[in-house]
Short mmCIF file of C-alpha atoms in Angstrom, two decimals:
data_model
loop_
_atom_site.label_atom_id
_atom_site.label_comp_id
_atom_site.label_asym_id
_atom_site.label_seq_id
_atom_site.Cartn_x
_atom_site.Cartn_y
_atom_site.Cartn_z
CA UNK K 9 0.00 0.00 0.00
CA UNK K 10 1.65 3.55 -1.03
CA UNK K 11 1.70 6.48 1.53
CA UNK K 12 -1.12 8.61 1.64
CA UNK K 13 -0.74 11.79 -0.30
CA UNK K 14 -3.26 14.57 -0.67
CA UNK K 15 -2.64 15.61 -4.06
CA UNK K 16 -2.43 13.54 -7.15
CA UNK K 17 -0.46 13.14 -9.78
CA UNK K 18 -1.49 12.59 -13.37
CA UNK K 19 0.83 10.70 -15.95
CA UNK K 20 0.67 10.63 -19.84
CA UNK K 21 1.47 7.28 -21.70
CA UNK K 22 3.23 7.05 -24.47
CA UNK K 23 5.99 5.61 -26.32
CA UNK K 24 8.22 5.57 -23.11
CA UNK K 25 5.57 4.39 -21.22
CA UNK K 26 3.32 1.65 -23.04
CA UNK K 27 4.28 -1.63 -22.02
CA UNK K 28 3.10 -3.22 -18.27
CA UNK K 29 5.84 -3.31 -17.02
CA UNK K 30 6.58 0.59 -16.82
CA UNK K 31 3.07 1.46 -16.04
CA UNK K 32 2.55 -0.71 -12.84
CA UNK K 33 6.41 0.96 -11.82
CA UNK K 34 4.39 4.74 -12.61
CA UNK K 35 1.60 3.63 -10.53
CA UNK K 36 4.02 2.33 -7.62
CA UNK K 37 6.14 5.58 -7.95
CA UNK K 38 2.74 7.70 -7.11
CA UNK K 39 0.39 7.98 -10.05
CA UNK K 40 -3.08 8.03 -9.59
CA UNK K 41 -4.35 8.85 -13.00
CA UNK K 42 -3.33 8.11 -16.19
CA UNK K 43 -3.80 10.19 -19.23
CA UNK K 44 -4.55 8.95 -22.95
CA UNK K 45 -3.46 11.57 -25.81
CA UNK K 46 -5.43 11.30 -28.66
CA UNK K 47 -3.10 13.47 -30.33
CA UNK K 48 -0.89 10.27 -30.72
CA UNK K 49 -1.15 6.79 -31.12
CA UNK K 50 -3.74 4.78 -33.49
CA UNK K 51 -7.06 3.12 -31.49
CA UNK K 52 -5.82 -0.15 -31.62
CA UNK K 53 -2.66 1.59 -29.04
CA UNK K 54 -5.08 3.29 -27.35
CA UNK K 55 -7.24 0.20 -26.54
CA UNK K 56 -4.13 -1.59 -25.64
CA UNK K 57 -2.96 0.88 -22.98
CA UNK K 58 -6.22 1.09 -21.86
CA UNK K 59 -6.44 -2.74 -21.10
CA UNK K 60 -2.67 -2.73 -19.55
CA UNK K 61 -4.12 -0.06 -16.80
CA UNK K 62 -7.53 -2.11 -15.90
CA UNK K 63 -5.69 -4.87 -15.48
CA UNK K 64 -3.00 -3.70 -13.23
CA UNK K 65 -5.90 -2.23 -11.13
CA UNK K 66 -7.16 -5.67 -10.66
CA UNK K 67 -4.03 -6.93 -9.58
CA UNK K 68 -3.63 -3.89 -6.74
CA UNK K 69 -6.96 -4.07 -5.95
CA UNK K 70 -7.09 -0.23 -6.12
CA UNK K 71 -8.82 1.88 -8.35
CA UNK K 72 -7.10 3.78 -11.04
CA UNK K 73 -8.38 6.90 -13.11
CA UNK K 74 -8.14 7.21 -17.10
CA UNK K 75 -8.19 10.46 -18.61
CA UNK K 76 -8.45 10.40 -22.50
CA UNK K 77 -7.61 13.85 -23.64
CA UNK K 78 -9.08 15.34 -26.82
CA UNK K 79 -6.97 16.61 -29.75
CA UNK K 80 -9.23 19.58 -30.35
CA UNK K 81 -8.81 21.65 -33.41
CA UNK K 82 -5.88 21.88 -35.02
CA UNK K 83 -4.84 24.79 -36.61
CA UNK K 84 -1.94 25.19 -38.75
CA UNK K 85 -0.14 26.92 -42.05
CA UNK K 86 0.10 24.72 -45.29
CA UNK K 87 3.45 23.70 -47.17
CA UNK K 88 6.17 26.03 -48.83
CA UNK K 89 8.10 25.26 -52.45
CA UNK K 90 11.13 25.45 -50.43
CA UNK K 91 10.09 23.88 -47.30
CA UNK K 92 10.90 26.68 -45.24
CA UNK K 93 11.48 30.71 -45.56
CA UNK K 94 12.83 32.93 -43.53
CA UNK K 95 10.65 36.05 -42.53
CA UNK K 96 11.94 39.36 -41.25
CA UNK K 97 10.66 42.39 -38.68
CA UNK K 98 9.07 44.54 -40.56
CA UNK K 99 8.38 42.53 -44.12
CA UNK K 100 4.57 42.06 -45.40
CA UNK K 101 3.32 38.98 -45.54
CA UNK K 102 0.42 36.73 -46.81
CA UNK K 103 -1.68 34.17 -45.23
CA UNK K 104 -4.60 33.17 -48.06
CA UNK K 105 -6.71 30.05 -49.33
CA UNK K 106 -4.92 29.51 -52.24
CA UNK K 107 -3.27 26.01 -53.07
CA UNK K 108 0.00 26.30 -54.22
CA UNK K 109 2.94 26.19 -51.73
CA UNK K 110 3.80 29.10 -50.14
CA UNK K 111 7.19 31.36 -50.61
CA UNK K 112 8.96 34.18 -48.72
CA UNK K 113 5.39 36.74 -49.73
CA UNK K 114 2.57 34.41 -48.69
CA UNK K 115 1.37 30.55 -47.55
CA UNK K 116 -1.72 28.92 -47.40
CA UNK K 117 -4.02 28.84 -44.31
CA UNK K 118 -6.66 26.15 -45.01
CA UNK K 119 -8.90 27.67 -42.05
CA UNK K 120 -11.73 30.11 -43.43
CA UNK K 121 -12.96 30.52 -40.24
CA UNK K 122 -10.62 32.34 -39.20
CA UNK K 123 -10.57 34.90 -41.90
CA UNK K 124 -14.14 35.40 -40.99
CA UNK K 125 -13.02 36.24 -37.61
CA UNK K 126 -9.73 38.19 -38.11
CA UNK K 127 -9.93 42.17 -37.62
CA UNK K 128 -7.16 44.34 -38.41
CA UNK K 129 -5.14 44.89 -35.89
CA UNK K 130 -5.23 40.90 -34.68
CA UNK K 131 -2.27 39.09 -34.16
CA UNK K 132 -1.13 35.90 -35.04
CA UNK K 133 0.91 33.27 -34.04
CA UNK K 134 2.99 30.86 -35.33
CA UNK K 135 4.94 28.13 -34.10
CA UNK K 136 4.39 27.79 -30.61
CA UNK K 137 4.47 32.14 -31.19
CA UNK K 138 8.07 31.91 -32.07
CA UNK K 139 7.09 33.83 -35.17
CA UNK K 140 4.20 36.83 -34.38
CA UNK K 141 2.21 38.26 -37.41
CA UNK K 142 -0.09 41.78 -36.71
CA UNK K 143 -3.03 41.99 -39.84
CA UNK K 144 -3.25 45.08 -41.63
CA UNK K 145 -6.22 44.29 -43.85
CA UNK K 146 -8.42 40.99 -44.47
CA UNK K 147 -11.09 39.15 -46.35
CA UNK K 148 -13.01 36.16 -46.25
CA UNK K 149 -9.87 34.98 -48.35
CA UNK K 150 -6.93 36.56 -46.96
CA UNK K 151 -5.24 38.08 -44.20
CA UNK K 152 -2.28 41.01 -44.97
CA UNK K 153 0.24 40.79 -42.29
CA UNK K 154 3.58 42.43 -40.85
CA UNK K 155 6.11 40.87 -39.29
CA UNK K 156 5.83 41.64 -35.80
CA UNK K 157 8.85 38.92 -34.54
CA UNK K 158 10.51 36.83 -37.62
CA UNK K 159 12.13 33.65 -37.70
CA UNK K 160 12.12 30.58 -39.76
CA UNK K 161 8.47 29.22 -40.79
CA UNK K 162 8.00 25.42 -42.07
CA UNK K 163 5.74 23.18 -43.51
CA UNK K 164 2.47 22.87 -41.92
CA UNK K 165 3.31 25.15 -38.30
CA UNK K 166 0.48 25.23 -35.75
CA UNK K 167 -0.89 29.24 -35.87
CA UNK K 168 -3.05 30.81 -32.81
CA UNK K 169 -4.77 33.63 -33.04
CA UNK K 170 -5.22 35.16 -28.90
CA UNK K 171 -7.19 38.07 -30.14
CA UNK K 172 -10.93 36.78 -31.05
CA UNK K 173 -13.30 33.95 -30.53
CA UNK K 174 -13.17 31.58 -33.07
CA UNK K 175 -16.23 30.36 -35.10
CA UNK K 176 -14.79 26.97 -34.16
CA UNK K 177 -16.14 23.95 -32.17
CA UNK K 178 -14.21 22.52 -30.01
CA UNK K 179 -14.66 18.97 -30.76
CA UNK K 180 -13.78 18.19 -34.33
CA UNK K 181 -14.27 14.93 -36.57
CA UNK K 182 -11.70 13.10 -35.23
CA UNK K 183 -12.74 14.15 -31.81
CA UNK K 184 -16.01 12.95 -32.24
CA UNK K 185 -14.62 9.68 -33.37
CA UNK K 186 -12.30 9.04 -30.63
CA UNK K 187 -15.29 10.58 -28.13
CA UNK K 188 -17.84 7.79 -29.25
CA UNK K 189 -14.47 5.26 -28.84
CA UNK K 190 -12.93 6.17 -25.14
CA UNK K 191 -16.28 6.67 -24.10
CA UNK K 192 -17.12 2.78 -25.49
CA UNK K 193 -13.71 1.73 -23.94
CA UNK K 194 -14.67 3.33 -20.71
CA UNK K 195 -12.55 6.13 -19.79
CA UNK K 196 -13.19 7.95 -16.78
CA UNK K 197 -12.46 11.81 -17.38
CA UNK K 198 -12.73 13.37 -20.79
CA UNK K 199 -10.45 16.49 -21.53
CA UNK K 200 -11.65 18.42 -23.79
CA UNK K 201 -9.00 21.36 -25.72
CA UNK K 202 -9.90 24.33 -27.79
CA UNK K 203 -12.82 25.49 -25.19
CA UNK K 204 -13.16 28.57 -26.07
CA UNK K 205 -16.97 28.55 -24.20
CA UNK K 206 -19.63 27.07 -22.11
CA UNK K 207 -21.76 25.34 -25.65
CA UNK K 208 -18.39 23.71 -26.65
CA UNK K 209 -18.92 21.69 -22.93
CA UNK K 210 -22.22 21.53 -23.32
CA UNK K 211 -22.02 19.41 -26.69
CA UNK K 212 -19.41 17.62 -25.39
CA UNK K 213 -21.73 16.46 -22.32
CA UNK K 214 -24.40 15.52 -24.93
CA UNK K 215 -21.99 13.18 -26.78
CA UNK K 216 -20.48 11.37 -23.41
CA UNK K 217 -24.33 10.88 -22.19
CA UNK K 218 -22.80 10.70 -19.17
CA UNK K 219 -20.53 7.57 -19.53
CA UNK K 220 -17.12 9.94 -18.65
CA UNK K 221 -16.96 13.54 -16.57
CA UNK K 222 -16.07 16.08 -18.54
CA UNK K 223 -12.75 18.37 -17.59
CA UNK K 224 -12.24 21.57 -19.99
CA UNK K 225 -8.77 22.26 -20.43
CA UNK K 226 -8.32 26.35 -20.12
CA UNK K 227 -5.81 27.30 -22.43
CA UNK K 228 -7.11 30.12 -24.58
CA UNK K 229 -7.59 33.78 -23.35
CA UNK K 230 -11.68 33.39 -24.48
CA UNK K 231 -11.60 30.69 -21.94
CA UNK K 232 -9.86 33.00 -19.49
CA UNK K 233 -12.87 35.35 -19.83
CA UNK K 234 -15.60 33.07 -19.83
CA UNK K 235 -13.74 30.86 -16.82
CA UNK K 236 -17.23 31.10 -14.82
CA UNK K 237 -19.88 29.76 -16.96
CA UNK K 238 -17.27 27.17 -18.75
CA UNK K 239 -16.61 26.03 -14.85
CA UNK K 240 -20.20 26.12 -14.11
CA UNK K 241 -20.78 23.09 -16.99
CA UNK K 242 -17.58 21.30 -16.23
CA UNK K 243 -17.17 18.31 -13.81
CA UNK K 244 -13.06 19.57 -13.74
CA UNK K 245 -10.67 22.48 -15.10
CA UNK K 246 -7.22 21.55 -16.14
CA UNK K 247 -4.74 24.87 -16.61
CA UNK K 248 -3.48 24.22 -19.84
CA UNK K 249 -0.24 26.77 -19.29
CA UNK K 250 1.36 25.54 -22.59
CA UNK K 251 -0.89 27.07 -24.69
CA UNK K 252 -2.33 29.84 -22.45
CA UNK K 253 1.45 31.03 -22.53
CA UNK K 254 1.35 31.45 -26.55
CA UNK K 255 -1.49 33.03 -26.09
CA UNK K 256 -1.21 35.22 -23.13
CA UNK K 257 1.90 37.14 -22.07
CA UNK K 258 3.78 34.99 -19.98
CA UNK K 259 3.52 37.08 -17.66
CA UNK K 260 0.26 36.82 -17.51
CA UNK K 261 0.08 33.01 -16.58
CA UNK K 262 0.80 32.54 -12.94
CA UNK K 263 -1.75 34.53 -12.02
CA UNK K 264 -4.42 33.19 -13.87
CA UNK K 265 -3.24 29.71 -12.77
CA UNK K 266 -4.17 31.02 -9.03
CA UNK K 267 -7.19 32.42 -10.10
CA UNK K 268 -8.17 29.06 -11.70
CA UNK K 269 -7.34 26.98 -9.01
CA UNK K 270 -8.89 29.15 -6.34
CA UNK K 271 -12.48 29.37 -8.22
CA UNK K 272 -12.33 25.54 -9.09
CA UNK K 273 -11.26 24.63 -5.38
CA UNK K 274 -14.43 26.85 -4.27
CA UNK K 275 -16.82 25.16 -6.85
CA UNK K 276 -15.04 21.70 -5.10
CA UNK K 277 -14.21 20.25 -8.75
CA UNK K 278 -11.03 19.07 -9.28
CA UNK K 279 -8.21 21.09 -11.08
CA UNK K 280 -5.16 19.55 -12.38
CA UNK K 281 -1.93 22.39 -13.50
CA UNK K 282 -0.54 20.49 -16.33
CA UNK K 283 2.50 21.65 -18.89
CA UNK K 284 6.16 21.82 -18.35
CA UNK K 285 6.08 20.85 -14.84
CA UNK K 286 9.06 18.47 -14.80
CA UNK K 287 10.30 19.36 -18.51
CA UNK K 288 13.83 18.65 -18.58
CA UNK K 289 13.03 15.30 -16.51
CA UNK K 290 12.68 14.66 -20.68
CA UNK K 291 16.40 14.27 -21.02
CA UNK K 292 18.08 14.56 -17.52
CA UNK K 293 17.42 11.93 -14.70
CA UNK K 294 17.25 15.36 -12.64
CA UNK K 295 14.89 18.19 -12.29
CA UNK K 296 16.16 21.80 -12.68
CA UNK K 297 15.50 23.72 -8.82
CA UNK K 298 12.73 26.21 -10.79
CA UNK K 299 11.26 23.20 -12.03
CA UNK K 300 10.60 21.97 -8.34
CA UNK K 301 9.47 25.21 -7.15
CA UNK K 302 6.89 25.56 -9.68
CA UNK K 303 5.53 21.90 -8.93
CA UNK K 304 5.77 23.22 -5.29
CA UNK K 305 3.73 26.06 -6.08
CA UNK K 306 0.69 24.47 -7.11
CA UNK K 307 0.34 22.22 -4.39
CA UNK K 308 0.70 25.21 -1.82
CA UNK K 309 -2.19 26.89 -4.08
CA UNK K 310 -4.13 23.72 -3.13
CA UNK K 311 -4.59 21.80 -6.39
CA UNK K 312 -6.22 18.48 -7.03
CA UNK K 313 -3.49 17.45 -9.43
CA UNK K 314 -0.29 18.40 -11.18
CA UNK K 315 0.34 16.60 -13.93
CA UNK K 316 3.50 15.25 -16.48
CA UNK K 317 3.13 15.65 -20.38
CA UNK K 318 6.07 14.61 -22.60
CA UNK K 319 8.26 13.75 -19.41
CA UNK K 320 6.45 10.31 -18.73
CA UNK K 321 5.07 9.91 -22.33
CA UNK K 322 8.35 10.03 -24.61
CA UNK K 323 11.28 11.23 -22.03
CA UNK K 324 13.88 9.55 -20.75
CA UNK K 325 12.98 9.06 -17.48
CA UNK K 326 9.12 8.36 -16.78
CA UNK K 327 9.18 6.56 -13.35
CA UNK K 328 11.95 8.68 -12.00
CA UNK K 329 9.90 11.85 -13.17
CA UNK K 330 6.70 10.68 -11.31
CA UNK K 331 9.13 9.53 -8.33
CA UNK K 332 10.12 12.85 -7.78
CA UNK K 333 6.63 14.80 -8.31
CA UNK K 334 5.65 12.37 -5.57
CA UNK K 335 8.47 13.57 -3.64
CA UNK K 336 7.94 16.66 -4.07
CA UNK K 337 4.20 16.43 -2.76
CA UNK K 338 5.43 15.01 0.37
CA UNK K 339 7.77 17.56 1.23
CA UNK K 340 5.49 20.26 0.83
CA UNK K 341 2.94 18.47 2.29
CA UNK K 342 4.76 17.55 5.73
CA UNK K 343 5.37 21.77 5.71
CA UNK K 344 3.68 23.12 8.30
CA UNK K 345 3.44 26.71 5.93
CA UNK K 346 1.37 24.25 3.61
CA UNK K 347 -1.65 24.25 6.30
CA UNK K 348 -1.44 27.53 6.93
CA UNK K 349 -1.57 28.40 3.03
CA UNK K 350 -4.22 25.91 2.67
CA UNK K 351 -6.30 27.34 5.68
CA UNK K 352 -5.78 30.98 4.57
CA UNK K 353 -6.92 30.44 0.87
CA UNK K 354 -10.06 28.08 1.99
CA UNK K 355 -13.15 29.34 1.08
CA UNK K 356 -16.21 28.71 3.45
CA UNK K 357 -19.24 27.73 1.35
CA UNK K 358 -22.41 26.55 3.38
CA UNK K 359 -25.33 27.12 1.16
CA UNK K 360 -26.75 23.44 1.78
CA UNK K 361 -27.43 20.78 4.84
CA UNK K 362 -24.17 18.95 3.06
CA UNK K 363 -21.93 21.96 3.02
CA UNK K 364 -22.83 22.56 6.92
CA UNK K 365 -22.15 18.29 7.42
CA UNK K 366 -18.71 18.57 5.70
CA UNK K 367 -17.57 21.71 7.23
CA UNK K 368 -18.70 20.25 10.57
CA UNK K 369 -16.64 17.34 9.75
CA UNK K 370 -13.50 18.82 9.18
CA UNK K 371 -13.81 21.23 12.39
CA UNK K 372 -14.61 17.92 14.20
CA UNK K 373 -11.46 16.22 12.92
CA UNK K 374 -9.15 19.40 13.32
CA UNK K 375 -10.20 19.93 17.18
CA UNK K 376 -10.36 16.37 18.21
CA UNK K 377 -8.19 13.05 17.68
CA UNK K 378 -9.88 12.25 15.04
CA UNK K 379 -8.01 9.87 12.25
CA UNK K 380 -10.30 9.91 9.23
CA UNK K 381 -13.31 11.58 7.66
CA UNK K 382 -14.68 8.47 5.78
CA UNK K 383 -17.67 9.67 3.25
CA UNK K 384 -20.53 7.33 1.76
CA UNK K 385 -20.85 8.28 -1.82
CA UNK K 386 -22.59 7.95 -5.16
CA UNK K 387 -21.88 10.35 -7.14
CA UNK K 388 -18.74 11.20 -5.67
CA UNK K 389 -20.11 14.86 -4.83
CA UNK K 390 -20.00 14.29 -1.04
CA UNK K 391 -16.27 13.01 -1.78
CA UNK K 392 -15.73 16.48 -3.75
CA UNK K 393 -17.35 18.75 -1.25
CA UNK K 394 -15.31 16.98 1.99
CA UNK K 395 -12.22 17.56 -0.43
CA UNK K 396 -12.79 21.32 -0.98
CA UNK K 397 -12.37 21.77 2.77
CA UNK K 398 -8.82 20.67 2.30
CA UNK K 399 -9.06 18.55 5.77
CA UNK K 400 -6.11 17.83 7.74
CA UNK K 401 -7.17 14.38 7.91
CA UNK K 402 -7.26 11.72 5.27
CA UNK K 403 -10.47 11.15 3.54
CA UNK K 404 -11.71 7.86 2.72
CA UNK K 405 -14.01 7.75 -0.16
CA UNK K 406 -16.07 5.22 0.24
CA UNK K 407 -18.69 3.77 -2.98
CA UNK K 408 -20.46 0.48 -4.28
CA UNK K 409 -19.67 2.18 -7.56
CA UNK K 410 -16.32 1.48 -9.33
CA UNK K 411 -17.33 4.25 -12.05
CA UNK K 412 -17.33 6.50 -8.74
CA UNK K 413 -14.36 5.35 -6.84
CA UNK K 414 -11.88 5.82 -10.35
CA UNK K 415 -13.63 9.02 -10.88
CA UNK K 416 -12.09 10.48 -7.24
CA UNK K 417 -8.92 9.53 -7.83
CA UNK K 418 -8.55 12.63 -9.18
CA UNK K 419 -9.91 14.55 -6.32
CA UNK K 420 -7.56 16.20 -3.84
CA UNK K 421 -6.94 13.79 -0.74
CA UNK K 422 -9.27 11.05 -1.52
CA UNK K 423 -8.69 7.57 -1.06
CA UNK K 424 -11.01 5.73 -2.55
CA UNK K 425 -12.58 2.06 -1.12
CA UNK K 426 -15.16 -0.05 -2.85
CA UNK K 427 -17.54 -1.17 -0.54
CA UNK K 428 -20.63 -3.04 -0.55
CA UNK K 429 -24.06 -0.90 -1.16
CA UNK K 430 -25.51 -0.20 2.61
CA UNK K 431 -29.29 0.11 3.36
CA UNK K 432 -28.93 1.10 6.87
CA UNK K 433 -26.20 4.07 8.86
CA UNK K 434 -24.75 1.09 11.01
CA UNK K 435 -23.77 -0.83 8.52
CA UNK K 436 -21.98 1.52 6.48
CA UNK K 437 -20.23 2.98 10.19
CA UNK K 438 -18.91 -0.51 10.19
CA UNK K 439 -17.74 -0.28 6.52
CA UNK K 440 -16.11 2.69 6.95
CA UNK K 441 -14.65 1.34 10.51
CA UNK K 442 -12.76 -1.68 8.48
CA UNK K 443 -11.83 0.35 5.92
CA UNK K 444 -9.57 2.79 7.89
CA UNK K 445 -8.56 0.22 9.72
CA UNK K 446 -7.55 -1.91 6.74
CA UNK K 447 -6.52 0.60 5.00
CA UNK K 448 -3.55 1.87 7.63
CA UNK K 449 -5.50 4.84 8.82
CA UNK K 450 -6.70 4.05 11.95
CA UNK K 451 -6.74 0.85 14.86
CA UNK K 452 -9.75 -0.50 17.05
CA UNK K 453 -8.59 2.41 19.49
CA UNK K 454 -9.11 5.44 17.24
CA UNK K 455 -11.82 7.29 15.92
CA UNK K 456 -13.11 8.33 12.96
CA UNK K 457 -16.19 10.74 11.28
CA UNK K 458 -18.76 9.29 8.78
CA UNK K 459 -20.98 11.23 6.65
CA UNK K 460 -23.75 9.37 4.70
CA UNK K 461 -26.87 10.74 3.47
CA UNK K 462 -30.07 8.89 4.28
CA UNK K 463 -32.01 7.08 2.26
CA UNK K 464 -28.89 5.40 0.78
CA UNK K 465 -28.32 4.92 -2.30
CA UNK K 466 -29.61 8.19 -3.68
CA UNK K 467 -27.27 11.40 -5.05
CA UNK K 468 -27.06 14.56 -3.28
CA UNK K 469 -29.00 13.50 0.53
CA UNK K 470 -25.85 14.18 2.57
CA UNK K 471 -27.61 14.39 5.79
CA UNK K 472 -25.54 12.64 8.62
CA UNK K 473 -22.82 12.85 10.61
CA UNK K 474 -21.32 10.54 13.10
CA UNK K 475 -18.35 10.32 15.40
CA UNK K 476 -17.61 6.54 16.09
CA UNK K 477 -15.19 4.30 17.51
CA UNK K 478 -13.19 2.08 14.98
CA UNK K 479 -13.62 -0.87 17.47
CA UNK K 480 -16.81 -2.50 15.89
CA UNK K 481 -17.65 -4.19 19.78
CA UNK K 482 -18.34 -0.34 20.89
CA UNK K 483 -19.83 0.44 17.82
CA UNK K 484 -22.20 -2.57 18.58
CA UNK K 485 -22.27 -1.98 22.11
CA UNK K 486 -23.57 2.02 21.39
CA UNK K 487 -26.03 0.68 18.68
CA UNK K 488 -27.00 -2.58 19.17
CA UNK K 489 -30.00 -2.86 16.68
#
């Protein structure tokens, strides 16, 4: 059994990472959750890597989360007769419709949606915004550009454009295709890119009917602005700070990273920071010291997850790059400036009879030897809500529903148990009784909190609380019918 930790850490397959063998040593070194990227790899690898994880979960007898993330749009430049060209500050150039391959004057951009949108005035981006483009004058066919910053441009580039909302949905063809497929295959979490607002969600909810949670990736500056209502439809947020630092001054991004995290902890859905975390973990068995701050950084700001891209995908070193994320996450953890940091950004929400049992629950196990908060859940909302009140104490999550239990394992703190369905409050305070004591959290002479919502069985009736002995002879003894 690994060490509790309160946050958790999400790690990309991939080419470094596809065979058993290295994914049961991620999951030993600390992951929780494992992401899919549709950008890469065929169905049939997909499928494959899926079956690897559900089978090493069988074998642990823990549940494990899978996370298929979306390609999204892509957006991108066509081909040049030479390959590449080299543009200068200051030199006109052409983006247009047209067919043939583009030279040192113009290229093709196959995207007339975009020329609808484009003002003068807009910028746009190319190549990760290594090369930056202001319009002058467009069409429906055309855009007339300056060189803003030059460089070398190349066959088919990726081009962003910060500036304006995109007549774009967020889920193209392919995405709908590999929607319908992870969704068939049983993913847990769907991330979906490109949101730019709360409809693109919205149609992506209609497609999952409900057989994955959605999480909208925030990594466009529309998304930035429309952060509430796109939060409001989501069941996570992920900060995409790749992207939003193309298309935001980089500057701009750690503060909007706070901002996300805060609203998302306060809405108690989880929110994973993703991009660059451990990036030269790629190439060097070692992280670089900024690298471990910034890691650090989003744990004090109370995140559900941090994740690793390219690092535990196609690096070098995948298990020693989760290793030391886990690591990390201890450390700052066992700080005693992490409670305070926690306690002094929590937000007190008590709008419902479940809000008031949760908060009660953590004040309970903060002012009294209490070991665990253990939760009955279907959904996974009570799970969520205990979470977002960032408890000392561990929280057992405990469901009938494996759908449920891999769904938390993205949720800040949660340990998730699958336990049989209850019908009456005593038998699920001797569930949760065995399972912190089985589980390492507690012994027959602790105590721990339950919250269950009566009648079982049914979503969102969070109406109980209970202090009770771990020792199931005094929990017979105190309720012996």
């Amino acid at each position: 059994m690994r060490r509790h930790r309160k946050i958790k850490i999400v790690a990309t397959l991939g080419p470094a990472s596809s065979d058993k063998e290295t994914i049961r040593a991620l999951w030993e070194a600390g992951a929780d959750v494992f992401r899919l990227n549709m950008s890469h790899g065929s169905h049939d690898d997909i499928a494959a890597r899926h079956a690897i994880i559900r089978e090493i979960e069988g074998e642990i007898g823990r549940p494990i989360a899978i996370l298929a993330d979306l390609q999204g749009p892509k957006l991108r430049v066509g081909v040049f007769a030479a390959g590449a060209v080299d543009l200068e500050e200051g030199q006109p150039f052409r983006l247009d419709l047209l067919e043939a391959p583009g030279d040192s004057r113009r290229v093709q951009l196959p995207h007339p949606e975009i020329f609808a949108a484009l003002e003068p005035g807009a910028s746009l981006l190319v190549n990760d915004g290594k090369i930056r483009l202001q319009v002058t004058a467009c069409g429906a066919d055309f855009a007339d550009c300056t060189v803003v910053v030059g460089g070398t441009i190349s066959n088919r580039k990726g081009v962003n454009v910060p500036d304006v909302v995109l007549p774009l949905a967020a889920l193209s063809d392919k995405d709908r295709r590999d929607l319908e497929f992870v969704c068939a295959l049983g993913v847990d979490w769907l991330a979906l890119s490109f949101v730019q607002r709360p409809e693109d969600v919205l149609e992506a909810r209609d497609l999952a009917r409900g057989r994955a949670a959605i999480l909208s990736k925030i990594e466009k500056p529309a998304a930035v602005k429309a952060f509430d209502a796109i939060l409001a439809v989501s069941d996570g947020i992920m900060v995409a700070r790749g992207d939003l630092g193309v298309e935001c001054p980089v500057q701009a991004v750690p503060p909007i990273q706070k901002r996300l995290v805060r609203a998302a902890r306060s809405a108690a859905k989880p929110v994973i920071v993703a991009t660059q975390m451990l990036e030269s973990m790629i190439e060097s068995p070692m992280p670089t010291r900024a690298e471990v701050s910034d890691v650090a950084t989003a744990i004090y700001e109370g995140a559900d997850a941090v994740m690793l891209s390219a690092e535990s995908a196609a690096g070098q070193y995948p298990v020693q790059a989760v290793a030391t994320m886990d690591a990390v996450a201890r450390e700052v953890e066992g700080d005693p400036t992490y409670r305070e940091v926690i306690e002094a950004s929590r937000k007190v929400v008590r709008r419902t009879v479940a809000d008031g049992i949760v908060s009660a629950a953590r004040e309970l196990a903060e002012t009294t030897d209490i070991k665990a908060i253990c939760c009955f859940t279907q959904s996974g909302t009570t799970a969520t809500l205990v979470s977002r009140e960032r408890p000392r104490v561990p929280i057992l999550a405990l469901t009938p529903l494996v759908r449920t239990a891999r769904k938390l394992c993205l949720t800040w703190g949660a340990h998730c148990v699958l336990v049989a369905p209850q019908d009456r409050f005593k038998g699920a305070v001797l569930s949760a009784a065995k399972a912190a004591r089985e589980d390492g959290f507690a012994t027959t002479t602790d105590f721990i909190v339950v919250t269950a919502g009566v009648p079982f069985n049914v979503q969102g009736t969070t109406n109980i609380l209970r202090v009770a002995p771990c020792d199931e002879r005094l929990i017979f003894r105190a309720d012996p019918e």
